[in-house]
Structure formats: structure tokens, C-alpha cells
GROMACS .gro file of C-alpha atoms in nm:
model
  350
    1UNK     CA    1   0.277  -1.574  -1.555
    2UNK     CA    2   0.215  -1.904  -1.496
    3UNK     CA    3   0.090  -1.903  -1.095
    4UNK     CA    4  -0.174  -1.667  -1.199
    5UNK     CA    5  -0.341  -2.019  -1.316
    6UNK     CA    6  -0.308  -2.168  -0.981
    7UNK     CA    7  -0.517  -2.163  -0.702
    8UNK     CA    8  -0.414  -2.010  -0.353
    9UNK     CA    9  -0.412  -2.235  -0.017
   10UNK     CA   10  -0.215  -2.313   0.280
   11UNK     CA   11   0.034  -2.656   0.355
   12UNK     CA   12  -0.003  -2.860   0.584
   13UNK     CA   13   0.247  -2.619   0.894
   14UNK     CA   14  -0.066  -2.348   0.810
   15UNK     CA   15   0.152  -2.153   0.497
   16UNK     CA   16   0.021  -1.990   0.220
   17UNK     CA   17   0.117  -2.157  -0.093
   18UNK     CA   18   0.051  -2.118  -0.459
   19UNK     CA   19  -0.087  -2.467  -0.586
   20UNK     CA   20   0.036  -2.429  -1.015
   21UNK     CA   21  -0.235  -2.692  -1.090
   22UNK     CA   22  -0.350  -2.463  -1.450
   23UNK     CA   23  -0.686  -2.472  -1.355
   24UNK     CA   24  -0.675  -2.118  -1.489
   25UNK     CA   25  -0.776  -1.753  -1.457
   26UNK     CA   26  -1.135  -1.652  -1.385
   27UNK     CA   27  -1.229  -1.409  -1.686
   28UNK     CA   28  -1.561  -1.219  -1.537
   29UNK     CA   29  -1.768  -1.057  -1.809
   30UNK     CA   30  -2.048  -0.853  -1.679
   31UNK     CA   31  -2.294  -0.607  -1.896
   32UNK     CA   32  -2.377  -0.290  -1.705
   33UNK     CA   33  -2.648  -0.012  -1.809
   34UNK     CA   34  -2.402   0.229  -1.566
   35UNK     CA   35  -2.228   0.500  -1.742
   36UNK     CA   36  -1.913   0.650  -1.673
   37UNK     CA   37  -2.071   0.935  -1.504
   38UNK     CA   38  -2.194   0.717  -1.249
   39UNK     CA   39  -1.763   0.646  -1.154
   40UNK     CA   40  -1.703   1.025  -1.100
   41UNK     CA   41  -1.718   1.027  -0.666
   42UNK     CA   42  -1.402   0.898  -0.646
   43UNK     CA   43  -1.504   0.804  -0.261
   44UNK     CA   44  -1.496   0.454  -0.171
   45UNK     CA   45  -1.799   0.323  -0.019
   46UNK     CA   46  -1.962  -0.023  -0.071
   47UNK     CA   47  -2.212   0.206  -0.316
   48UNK     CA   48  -1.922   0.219  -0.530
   49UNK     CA   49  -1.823  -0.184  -0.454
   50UNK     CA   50  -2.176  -0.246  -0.610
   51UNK     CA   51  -2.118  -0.124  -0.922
   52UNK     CA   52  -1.837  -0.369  -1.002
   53UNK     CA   53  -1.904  -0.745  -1.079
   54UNK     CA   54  -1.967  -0.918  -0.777
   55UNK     CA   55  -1.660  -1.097  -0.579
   56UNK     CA   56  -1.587  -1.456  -0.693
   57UNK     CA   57  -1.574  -1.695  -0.537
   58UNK     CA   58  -1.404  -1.997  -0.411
   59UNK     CA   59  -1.133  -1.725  -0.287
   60UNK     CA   60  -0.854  -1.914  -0.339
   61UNK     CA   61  -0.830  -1.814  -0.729
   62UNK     CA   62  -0.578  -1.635  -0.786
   63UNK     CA   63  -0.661  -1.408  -1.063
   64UNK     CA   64  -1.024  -1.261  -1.157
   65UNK     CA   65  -1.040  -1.017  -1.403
   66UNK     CA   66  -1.274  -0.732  -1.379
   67UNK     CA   67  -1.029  -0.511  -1.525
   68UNK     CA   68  -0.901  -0.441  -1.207
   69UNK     CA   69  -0.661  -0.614  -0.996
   70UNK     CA   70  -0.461  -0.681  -0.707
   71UNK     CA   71  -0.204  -0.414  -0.634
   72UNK     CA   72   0.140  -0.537  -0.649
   73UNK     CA   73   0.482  -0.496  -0.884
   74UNK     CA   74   0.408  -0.836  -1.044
   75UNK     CA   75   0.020  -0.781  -1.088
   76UNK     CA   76   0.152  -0.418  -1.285
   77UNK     CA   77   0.423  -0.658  -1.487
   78UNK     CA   78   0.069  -0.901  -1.580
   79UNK     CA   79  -0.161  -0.620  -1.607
   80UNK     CA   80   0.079  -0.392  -1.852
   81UNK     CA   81   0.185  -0.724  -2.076
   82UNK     CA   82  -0.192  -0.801  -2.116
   83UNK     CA   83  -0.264  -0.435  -2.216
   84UNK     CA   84  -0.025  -0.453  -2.387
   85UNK     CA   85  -0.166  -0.736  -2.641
   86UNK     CA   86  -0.516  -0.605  -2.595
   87UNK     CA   87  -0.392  -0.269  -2.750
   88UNK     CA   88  -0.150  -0.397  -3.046
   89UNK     CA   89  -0.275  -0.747  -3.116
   90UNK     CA   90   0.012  -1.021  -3.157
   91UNK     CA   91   0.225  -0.769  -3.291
   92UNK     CA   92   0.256  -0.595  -2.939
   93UNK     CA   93   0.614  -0.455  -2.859
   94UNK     CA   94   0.646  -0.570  -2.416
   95UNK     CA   95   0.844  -0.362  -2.280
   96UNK     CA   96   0.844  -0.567  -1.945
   97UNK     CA   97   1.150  -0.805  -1.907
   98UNK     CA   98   1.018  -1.185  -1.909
   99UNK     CA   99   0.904  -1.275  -1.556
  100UNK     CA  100   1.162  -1.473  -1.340
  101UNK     CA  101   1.027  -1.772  -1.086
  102UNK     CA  102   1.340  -1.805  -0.932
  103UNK     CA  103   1.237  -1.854  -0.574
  104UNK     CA  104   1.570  -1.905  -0.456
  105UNK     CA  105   1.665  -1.550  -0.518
  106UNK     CA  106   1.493  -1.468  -0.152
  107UNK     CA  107   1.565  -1.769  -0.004
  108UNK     CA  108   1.594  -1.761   0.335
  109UNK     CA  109   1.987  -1.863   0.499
  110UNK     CA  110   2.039  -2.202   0.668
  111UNK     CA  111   2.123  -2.177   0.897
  112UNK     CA  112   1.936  -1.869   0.961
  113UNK     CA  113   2.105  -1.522   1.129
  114UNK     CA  114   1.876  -1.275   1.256
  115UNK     CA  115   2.003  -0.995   1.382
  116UNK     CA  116   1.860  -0.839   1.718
  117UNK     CA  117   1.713  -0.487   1.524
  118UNK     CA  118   1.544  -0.725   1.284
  119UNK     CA  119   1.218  -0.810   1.514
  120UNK     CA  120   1.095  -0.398   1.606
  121UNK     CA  121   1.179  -0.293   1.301
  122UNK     CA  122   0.976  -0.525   1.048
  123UNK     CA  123   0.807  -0.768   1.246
  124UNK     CA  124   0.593  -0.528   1.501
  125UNK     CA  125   0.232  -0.691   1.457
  126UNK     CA  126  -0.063  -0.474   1.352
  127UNK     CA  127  -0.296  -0.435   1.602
  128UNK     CA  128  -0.593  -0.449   1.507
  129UNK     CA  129  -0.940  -0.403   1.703
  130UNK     CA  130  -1.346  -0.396   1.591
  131UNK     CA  131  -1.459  -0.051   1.619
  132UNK     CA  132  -1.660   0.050   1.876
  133UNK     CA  133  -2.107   0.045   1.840
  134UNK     CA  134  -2.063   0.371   1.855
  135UNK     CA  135  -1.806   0.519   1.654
  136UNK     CA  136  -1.867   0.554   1.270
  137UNK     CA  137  -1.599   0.482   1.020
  138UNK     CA  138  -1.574   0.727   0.729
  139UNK     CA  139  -1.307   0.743   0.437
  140UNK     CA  140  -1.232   1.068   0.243
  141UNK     CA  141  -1.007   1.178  -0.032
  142UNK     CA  142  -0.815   1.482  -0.023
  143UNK     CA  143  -0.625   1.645  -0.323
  144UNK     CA  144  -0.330   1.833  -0.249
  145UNK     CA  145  -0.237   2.056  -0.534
  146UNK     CA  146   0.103   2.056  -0.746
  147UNK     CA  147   0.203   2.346  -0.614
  148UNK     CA  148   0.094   2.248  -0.247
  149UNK     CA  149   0.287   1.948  -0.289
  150UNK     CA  150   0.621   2.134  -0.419
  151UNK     CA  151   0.566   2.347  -0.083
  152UNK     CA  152   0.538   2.073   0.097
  153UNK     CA  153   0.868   1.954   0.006
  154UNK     CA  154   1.038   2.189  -0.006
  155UNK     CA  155   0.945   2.285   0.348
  156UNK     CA  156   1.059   1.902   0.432
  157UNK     CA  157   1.390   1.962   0.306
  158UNK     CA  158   1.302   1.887  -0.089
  159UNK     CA  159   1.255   1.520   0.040
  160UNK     CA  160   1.042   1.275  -0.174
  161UNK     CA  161   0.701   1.299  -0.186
  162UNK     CA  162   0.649   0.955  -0.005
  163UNK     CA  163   0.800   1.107   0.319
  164UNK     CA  164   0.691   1.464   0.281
  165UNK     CA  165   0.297   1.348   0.279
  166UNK     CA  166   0.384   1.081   0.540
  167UNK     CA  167   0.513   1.343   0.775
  168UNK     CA  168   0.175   1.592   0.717
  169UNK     CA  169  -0.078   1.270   0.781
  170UNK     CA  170   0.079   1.186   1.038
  171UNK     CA  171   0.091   1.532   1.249
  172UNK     CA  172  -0.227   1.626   1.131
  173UNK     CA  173  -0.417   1.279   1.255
  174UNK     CA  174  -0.216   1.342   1.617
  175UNK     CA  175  -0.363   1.665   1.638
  176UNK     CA  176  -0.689   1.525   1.526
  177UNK     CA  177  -0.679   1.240   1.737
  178UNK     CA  178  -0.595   1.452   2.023
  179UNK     CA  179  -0.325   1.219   2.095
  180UNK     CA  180  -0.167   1.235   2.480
  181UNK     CA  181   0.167   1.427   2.435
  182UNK     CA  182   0.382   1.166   2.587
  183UNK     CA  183   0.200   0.857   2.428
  184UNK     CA  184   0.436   0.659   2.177
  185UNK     CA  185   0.295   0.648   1.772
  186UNK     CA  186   0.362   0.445   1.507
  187UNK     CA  187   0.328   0.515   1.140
  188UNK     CA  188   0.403   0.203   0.910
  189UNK     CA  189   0.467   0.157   0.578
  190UNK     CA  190   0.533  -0.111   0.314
  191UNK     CA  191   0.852  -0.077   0.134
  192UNK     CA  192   0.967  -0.246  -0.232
  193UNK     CA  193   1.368  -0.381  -0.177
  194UNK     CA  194   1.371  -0.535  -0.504
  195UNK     CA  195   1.654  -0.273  -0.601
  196UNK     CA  196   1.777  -0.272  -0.230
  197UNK     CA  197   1.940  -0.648  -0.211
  198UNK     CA  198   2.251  -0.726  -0.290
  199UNK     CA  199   2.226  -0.797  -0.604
  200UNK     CA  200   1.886  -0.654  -0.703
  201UNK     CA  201   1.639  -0.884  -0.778
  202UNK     CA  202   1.589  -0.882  -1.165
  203UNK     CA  203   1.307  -0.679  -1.314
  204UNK     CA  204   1.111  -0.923  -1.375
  205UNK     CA  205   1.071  -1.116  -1.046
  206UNK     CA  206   0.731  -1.261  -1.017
  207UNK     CA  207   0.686  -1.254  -0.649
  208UNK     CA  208   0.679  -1.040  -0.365
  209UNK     CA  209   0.947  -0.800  -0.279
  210UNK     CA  210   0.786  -0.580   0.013
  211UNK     CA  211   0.834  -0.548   0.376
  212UNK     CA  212   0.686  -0.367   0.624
  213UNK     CA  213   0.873  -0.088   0.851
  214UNK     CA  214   0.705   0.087   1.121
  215UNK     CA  215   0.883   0.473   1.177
  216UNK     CA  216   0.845   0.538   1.569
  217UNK     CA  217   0.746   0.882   1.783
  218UNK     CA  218   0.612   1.039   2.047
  219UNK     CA  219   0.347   1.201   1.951
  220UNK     CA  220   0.470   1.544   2.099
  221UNK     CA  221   0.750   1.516   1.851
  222UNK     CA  222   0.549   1.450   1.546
  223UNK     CA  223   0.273   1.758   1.667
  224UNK     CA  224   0.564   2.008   1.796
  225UNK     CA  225   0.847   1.908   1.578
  226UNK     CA  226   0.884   2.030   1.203
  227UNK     CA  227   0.768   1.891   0.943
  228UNK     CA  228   1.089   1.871   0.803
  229UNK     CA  229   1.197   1.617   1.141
  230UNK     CA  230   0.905   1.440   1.085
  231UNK     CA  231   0.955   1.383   0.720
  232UNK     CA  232   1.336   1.316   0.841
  233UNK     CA  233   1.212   1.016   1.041
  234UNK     CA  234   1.038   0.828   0.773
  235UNK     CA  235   1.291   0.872   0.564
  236UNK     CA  236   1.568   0.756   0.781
  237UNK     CA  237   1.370   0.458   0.847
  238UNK     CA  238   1.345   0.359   0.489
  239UNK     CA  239   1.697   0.430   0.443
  240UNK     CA  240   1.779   0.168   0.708
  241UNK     CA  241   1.684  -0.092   0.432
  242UNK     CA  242   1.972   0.006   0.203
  243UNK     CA  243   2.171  -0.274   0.426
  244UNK     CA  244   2.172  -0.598   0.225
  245UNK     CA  245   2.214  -0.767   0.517
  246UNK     CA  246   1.953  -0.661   0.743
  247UNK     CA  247   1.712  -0.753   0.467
  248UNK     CA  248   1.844  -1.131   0.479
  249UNK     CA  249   1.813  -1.116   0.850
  250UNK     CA  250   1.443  -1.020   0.798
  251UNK     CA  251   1.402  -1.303   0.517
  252UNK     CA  252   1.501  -1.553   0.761
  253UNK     CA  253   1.313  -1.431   1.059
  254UNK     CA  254   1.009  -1.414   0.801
  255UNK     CA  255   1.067  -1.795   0.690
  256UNK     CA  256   1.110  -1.886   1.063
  257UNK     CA  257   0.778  -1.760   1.159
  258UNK     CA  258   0.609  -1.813   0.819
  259UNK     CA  259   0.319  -2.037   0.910
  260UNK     CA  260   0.208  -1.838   1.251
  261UNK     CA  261   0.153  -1.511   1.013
  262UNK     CA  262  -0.041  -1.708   0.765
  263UNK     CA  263  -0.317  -1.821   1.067
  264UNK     CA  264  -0.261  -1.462   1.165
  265UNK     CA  265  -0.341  -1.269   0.848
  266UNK     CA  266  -0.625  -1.514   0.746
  267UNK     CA  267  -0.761  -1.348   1.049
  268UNK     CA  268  -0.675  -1.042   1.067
  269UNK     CA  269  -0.986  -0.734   1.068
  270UNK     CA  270  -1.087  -0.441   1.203
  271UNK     CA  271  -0.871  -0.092   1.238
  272UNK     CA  272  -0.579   0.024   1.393
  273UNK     CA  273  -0.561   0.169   1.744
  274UNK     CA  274  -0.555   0.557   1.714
  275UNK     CA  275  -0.199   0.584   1.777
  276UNK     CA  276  -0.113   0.395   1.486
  277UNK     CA  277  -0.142   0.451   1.048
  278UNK     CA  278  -0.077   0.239   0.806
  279UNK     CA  279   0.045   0.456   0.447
  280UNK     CA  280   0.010   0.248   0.165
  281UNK     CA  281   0.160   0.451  -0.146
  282UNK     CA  282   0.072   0.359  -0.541
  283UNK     CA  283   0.223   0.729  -0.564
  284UNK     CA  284   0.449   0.620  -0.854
  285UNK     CA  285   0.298   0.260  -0.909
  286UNK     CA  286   0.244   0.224  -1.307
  287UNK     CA  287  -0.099   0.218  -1.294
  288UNK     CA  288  -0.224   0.548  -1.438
  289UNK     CA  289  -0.134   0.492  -1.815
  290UNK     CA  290  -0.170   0.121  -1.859
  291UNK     CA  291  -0.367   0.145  -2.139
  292UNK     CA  292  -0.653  -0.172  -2.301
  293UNK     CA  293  -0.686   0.052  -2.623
  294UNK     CA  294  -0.961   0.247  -2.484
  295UNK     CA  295  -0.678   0.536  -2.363
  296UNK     CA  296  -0.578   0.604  -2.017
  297UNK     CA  297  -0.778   0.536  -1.719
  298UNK     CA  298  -0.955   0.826  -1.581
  299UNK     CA  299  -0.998   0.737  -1.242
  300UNK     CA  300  -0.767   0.493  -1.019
  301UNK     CA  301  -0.870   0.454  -0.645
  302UNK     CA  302  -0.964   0.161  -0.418
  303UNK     CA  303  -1.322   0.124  -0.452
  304UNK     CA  304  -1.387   0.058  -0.071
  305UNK     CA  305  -1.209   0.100   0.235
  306UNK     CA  306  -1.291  -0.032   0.544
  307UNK     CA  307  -1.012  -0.026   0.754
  308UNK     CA  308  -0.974   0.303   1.018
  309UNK     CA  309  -0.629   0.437   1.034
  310UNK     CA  310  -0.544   0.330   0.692
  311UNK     CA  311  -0.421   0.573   0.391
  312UNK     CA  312  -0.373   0.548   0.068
  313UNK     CA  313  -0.105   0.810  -0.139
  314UNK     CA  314  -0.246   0.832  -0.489
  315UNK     CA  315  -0.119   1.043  -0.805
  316UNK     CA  316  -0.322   1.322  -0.901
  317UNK     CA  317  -0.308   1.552  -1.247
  318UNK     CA  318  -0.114   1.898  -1.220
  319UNK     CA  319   0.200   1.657  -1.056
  320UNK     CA  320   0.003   1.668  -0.692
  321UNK     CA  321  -0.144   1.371  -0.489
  322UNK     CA  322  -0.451   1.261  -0.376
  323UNK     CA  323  -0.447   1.081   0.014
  324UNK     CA  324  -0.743   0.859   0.080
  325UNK     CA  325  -0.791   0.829   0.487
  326UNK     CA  326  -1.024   0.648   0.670
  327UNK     CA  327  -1.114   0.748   1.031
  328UNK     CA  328  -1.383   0.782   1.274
  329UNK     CA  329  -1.637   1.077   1.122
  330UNK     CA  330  -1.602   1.278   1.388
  331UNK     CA  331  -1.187   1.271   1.397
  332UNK     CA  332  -1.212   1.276   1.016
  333UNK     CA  333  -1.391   1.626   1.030
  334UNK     CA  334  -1.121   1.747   1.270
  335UNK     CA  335  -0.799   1.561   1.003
  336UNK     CA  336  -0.956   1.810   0.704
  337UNK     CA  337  -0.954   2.161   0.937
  338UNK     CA  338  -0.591   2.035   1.051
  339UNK     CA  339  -0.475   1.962   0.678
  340UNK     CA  340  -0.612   2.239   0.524
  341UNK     CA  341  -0.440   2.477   0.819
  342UNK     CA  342  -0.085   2.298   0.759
  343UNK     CA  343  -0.101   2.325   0.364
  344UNK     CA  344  -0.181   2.673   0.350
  345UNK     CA  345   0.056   2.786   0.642
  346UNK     CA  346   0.312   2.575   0.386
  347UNK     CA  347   0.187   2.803   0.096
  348UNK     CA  348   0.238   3.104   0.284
  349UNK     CA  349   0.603   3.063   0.376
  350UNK     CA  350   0.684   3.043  -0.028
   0.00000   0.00000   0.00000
């Protein structure tokens, strides 16, 4: 776990980096008269923020521990180990392989081959704009049942959850958005290939493993179509990463162009433009049962959200899920009627 003691900056070509220079982790303890009663909205809003220790700073550290963390495989591999030891002393039984630095393992190819598909399908920017004075951004969690969910899929041709819920936030924010028929929409989504290379990366790998796709509509098709297409099209986009291939040609185009995106993300605010959703899904992340010795957590969520167009597929009890949207108030409003139509016309076909 060693580059969790580093520090995070950029080279000199404008890259992020990982410095290892073991100035160590940032261990925040903070005493709070708040009891647990005062977690139970599970709504994000800077409210919510405020009852967390405050954000540390320089921002270049790379871990803080609030007992919370960034979301990512090799955070869960830290996070789990240190439970882990926290729960069962020295004595603790890991059951998470040793983590592997091997950088090499996603090395990009010199010289580099990029294939022509590469660019549209993982390398389409976000746009991303400043709302307008006008509009208010709200964020909302909805639960969909167990037995909402198993309609769901099985009205998406038993496809996985990932895709089915995909398919329903995405019609239902076209209709809410009152999207023009004909105008083109984009739903993207972060994908793990750790398993998908050729060979896997190992278990372990300390690093990241995720690239972004982008599934592509018209919005007519997404509104009119079934669900089932819908759900079809996401998944047939993520199955386009089961080419080993590909994946290299996206490494290299990704090495090629590393230092532009570094400037870019360092910059990067504001919300999507309401064709466009980003679905982030910690769906089967394991975060729900990592465990400090004080039991299971009772509530995992982000704790603000302040992005529009941005959604978040969470676990819920009773095997359903919980989606976290933010939108504009008023088209948020008009995304709950739409949901709430869709799920129990689903229902009703059982």
C-alpha cells in the first residue's frame, strides 16, 4: 500500500503522478456531539458534508482517513485489509491477495497502435457547462424495491442489473428532459477490465483499471423503444470491451494524450448538457460489509453531489437498488412521476 504515503502532483509534460516520498497518511480524528440519528436522510447536500471532518488540505495527499474514502477497487483492497486488522488485531486472517505495483502490466505499446473505433468509443470528452442563474440543482435518491428490480429485469431480458437500471434512467430523464425526438444522447459509464485483458490483471493490482464508454441514441429510440433495446444497448457496449485488443489500443491512445487530460480534469466542473448522464455504479462494490468491529455500515452514499446529470447505482436491503440523480428541481420532479409510471407498468406485466 505503499503510494497511499505519497503525495499526488503532476511532472513536468502536466501528468498526474504519485510522488512515493513516505511522508505518510493523514489520520483525521474529530470528536462529534452528532448522533447517528442525525445520518438517517440519506440525501446528499452540503448539510450532510458538514457533519464530516472538514476537507484537508494541501490536496495533494493521497489518503485522509475519516473513515471514508475514495471509491475505487484498490481503495476497497486498503479499506477491507485495514478493517480487517482493526477488527481481529495482528491475528487478522486478509483475505485480499497482496497488492501488485507492477506498472508494466498496463503499459502502453511502443510503438503505439490505435485502432480507428478507439477515439468515440472511450475518449468522447465530457462536456461540461456552469448551470444557468436560474436553474436550481437538486439530487434525490430513489429506492427501487427487490421485487421491482427482478421486474425490471426480467422485462430487459433477465439482463444484469447494471444495464437494466441504466436503460430505465435513461428513458425516464429523456422523457423528463423533454428531449427533441431526433436529438442524439449519450449515456456513459465507467467500466472495471481488470478481468477483461488478456491475461487479467492479478487481484491485487494497486492501480486503476477503469475506462470510460459512452452507449449512443437517439433519444426517440431510448423514449419509444423497449426497455429491453435500451438495456440491449448498454450492454452491447460493455461487451465491446471483452476484446483484449481494443483495450491496448485505448491504453496507448490514453498514454499518448496523457498530459492534455491531466490540465483537462484539474479543470473540469459544472454538469452535463441535458442530453447526456453519467452512471456511476458501486452496485456490487464491497463496500456494504467492510466491517471496523463496530458491525456493518448502515448507511453508504456519497455525502454530496453537485454535479447535474450524474447518477449513482447503490445496493439497497431486500436485494433492490437505490439510484441517486441529480438534476435541475424542476426536471427532477418530472424524473420521479416518469419512474414511478415505468416501475409500476413493469409490476403490472408480472
Amino acid at each position: 500500500m505503499d503510494p497511499l504515503a505519497g503525495r499526488l502532483g503532476m511532472d513536468s509534460d502536466g501528468r498526474f503522478q504519485i510522488d512515493c516520498n513516505a511522508e505518510g497518511a493523514l489520520f483525521v480524528v474529530a470528536h462529534s456531539d452528532h448522533t447517528v440519528e442525525d445520518f438517517s436522510d440519506p440525501s446528499p447536500s452540503p448539510d450532510l458534508t458538514k457533519l464530516f471532518a472538514p476537507r484537508v488540505q494541501p490536496p495533494s495527499i493521497m489518503l485522509a482517513i475519516q473513515v471514508r474514502s475514495s471509491l475505487d477497487a484498490s481503495m476497497f483492497h486498503f479499506t477491507r485489509t485495514w478493517a480487517s486488522y482493526c477488527r481481529d488485531g495482528e491475528g487478522a486472517a486478509v483475505a485480499e491477495a497482496p497488492p501488485c505495483h507492477d506498472r508494466a502490466l498496463l503499459r502502453a505499446r511502443s510503438p503505439p497502435v490505435i485502432r480507428p473505433e478507439t477515439i468515440p468509443m472511450f475518449c468522447s470528452n465530457l462536456t461540461l457547462h456552469d448551470s444557468s442563474a436560474t436553474s436550481v440543482l437538486a439530487t434525490e435518491v430513489f429506492t427501487i424495491s427487490g421485487d421491482q428490480l427482478h421486474a425490471l429485469k426480467r422485462h430487459c431480458d433477465g439482463t444484469s442489473t447494471i444495464s437494466a437500471v441504466s436503460a430505465l434512467v435513461w428513458r425516464c430523464a429523456c422523457v423528463a428532459r423533454e428531449l427533441d425526438p431526433d436529438a442524439t444522447t449519450r449515456m456513459n459509464f465507467p467500466v472495471d477490465i481488470r478481468h477483461r485483458l488478456t491475461p487479467p490483471l492479478p487481484d491485487g493490482f494497486f492501480g486503476n483499471g477503469v475506462v470510460n464508454v459512452f452507449a449512443t441514441a437517439s433519444v426517440k429510440d431510448v423514449t419509444s423503444g423497449t426497455l429491453a433495446s435500451v438495456a440491449g444497448r448498454v450492454k452491447a457496449t460493455t461487451e465491446r470491451l471483452n476484446d483484449d485488443d481494443l483495450l491496448r489500443s485505448a491504453v496507448d491512445y490514453f498514454e499518448a494524450t496523457a498530459a492534455e487530460k491531466g490540465r483537462r480534469a484539474a479543470e473540469d466542473r459544472g454538469n452535463l448538457p441535458e442530453t447526456e448522464l453519467r452512471m456511476n455504479s458501486w452496485f456490487h462494490m464491497p463496500i456494504y460489509d467492510t466491517d471496523f468491529g463496530w458491525g456493518k455500515p448502515l448507511m453508504t452514499t456519497r455525502a454530496e453531489a453537485v454535479r447535474g446529470g450524474w447518477v449513482y447505482l447503490l445496493a439497497a436491503g431486500g436485494g433492490g437498488a437505490r439510484v441517486l440523480l441529480s438534476l435541475e428541481a424542476a426536471t427532477l420532479r418530472k424524473f420521479e412521476i416518469v419512474l414511478r409510471r415505468v416501475l409500476a407498468s413493469q409490476r403490472a406485466r408480472m
